[in-house]
Amino acid sequence: MNEKKHVFVAMSGGVDSAVCAARLLEQGYRVTGIHMSVWLDPKWREATQDLPASVESAETTANSLGIPFFNLDVQDAFYEKVVQTFIQDYLEGLTPNPCLFCNPNVKWGILQAYALAHGGDYFATGHYARLDRQADGTVLLLRGVDRTKDQAYVLSMLSQEQLQKTLLPLGKLTKNQVRKQARELGLKAADRQDSQDLCFLGNGHYKDFLDRFAPETSEPGEIVDSDGKVLGEHGGLAFYTIGQRKGIRIAAAEPYYVIAKNKARNQLVVGFAEQAGERTLQAGQANWIAGEPPKLGKSYEVMIRYRARLRPVRLLSIGKKDFRLEFRESVRGITPGQVAVLFDGETCLGGGVIFAAA
């Protein structure tokens, strides 16, 4: 039993964190709920002002479980570390996934740090991933059993130190099992809709957000082919991603795909299917969960965006913070700004931000 171990559970108000807390109570831990109030797009905040805030839903769950509850206001840090970076990445022609850096910098960087500084032995979340603790004390990050909800990818930028003080009680469960447990416990969160990936936008669209917070992203420019021939006009480079087929709206014998963005000339470069694939990618800002990079020359699998299918790759080169991968076959949609995450079987090794493909 774990009566003496104190766990702070990140509670969003949703069903996953509710069942996470309930399961830890059943396992004998002393549990405290902790919620973070993040910066929200004012337009989204106004549209939902008559609905219960996430902090209220989280506190209701905590009260029903009979556990203490704290709310941390992290709006300023969230805006600086997540929202401003999101905007800047789009201004630089990238297609970011802010969740991967919110986790190490805010959810773990602030919430976990607070928990450990205030008597917590561990910090827990409702992510669908597993942790495997080794005899030497290191922790491996494994994929969740429910492949439709597996979130090892979004935890790939966490450090070994952060994971060693983490618990993930839902990793061996399916979403259906989690909802079933919530109903059996009589939790109001049992049938609550899953949260959006971009929590600060809610149901809003990122284009509308960028139009308001970075209007320069909507500057029109030329759509050109790989030879530089002008084919049409785009409505802002930020609103296209590498590998995209829909939305180009140029008549041709076969579909065009986005194959590059020329930020210096504000040009969107398109081509046909055979021009859209690449065989290698280069990534930087690498994070390796084990603390050491994987072995050079070995074959792995890579996920080039959240919930993309795993593809076999070979690690061609690796530096202190960058690496280069080779695919077995040509791949479309290798997108600068997204994170390439390496897997060795069930184990998530870590990854880095894509900055080039060839």
PDB file of N, CA and C in Angstrom, residues 38 92 127 158 160 177 182 190 205 217 222 306 328:
ATOM      1  N   VAL A  38      -5.120  28.609 -17.139  1.00  0.00           N
ATOM      2  CA  VAL A  38      -4.262  29.084 -18.224  1.00  0.00           C
ATOM      3  C   VAL A  38      -4.892  30.285 -18.918  1.00  0.00           C
ATOM      4  N   GLU A  92       7.167  32.586 -38.394  1.00  0.00           N
ATOM      5  CA  GLU A  92       8.398  32.108 -39.034  1.00  0.00           C
ATOM      6  C   GLU A  92       8.134  31.028 -40.081  1.00  0.00           C
ATOM      7  N   HIS A 127      -2.924  11.114 -18.641  1.00  0.00           N
ATOM      8  CA  HIS A 127      -2.470  10.782 -19.996  1.00  0.00           C
ATOM      9  C   HIS A 127      -2.513   9.263 -20.223  1.00  0.00           C
ATOM     10  N   LEU A 158       9.407  15.426 -22.194  1.00  0.00           N
ATOM     11  CA  LEU A 158       9.655  15.450 -20.761  1.00  0.00           C
ATOM     12  C   LEU A 158      11.043  14.884 -20.454  1.00  0.00           C
ATOM     13  N   GLN A 160      13.973  12.942 -17.990  1.00  0.00           N
ATOM     14  CA  GLN A 160      14.041  11.774 -17.118  1.00  0.00           C
ATOM     15  C   GLN A 160      13.690  12.157 -15.680  1.00  0.00           C
ATOM     16  N   GLN A 177     -13.119   2.024 -20.762  1.00  0.00           N
ATOM     17  CA  GLN A 177     -12.986   1.549 -19.387  1.00  0.00           C
ATOM     18  C   GLN A 177     -12.945   2.716 -18.403  1.00  0.00           C
ATOM     19  N   ALA A 182     -15.786   5.914 -14.232  1.00  0.00           N
ATOM     20  CA  ALA A 182     -16.303   7.198 -13.767  1.00  0.00           C
ATOM     21  C   ALA A 182     -17.803   7.113 -13.468  1.00  0.00           C
ATOM     22  N   ALA A 190     -18.084  11.937 -15.937  1.00  0.00           N
ATOM     23  CA  ALA A 190     -18.093  10.669 -16.681  1.00  0.00           C
ATOM     24  C   ALA A 190     -18.365  10.840 -18.165  1.00  0.00           C
ATOM     25  N   HIS A 205     -10.998  28.638 -34.206  1.00  0.00           N
ATOM     26  CA  HIS A 205     -10.060  28.197 -35.240  1.00  0.00           C
ATOM     27  C   HIS A 205      -8.781  29.023 -35.146  1.00  0.00           C
ATOM     28  N   THR A 217       0.204  37.447 -40.498  1.00  0.00           N
ATOM     29  CA  THR A 217       0.185  36.073 -41.016  1.00  0.00           C
ATOM     30  C   THR A 217      -0.802  35.917 -42.173  1.00  0.00           C
ATOM     31  N   GLU A 222       2.152  34.817 -53.574  1.00  0.00           N
ATOM     32  CA  GLU A 222       2.041  33.968 -54.766  1.00  0.00           C
ATOM     33  C   GLU A 222       2.073  32.479 -54.409  1.00  0.00           C
ATOM     34  N   TYR A 306       1.313  14.216 -34.219  1.00  0.00           N
ATOM     35  CA  TYR A 306       0.481  13.508 -33.252  1.00  0.00           C
ATOM     36  C   TYR A 306      -0.511  12.598 -33.960  1.00  0.00           C
ATOM     37  N   ARG A 328      12.363   4.463 -45.126  1.00  0.00           N
ATOM     38  CA  ARG A 328      12.487   3.373 -46.089  1.00  0.00           C
ATOM     39  C   ARG A 328      11.858   3.732 -47.424  1.00  0.00           C
TER      40      ARG A 328
END
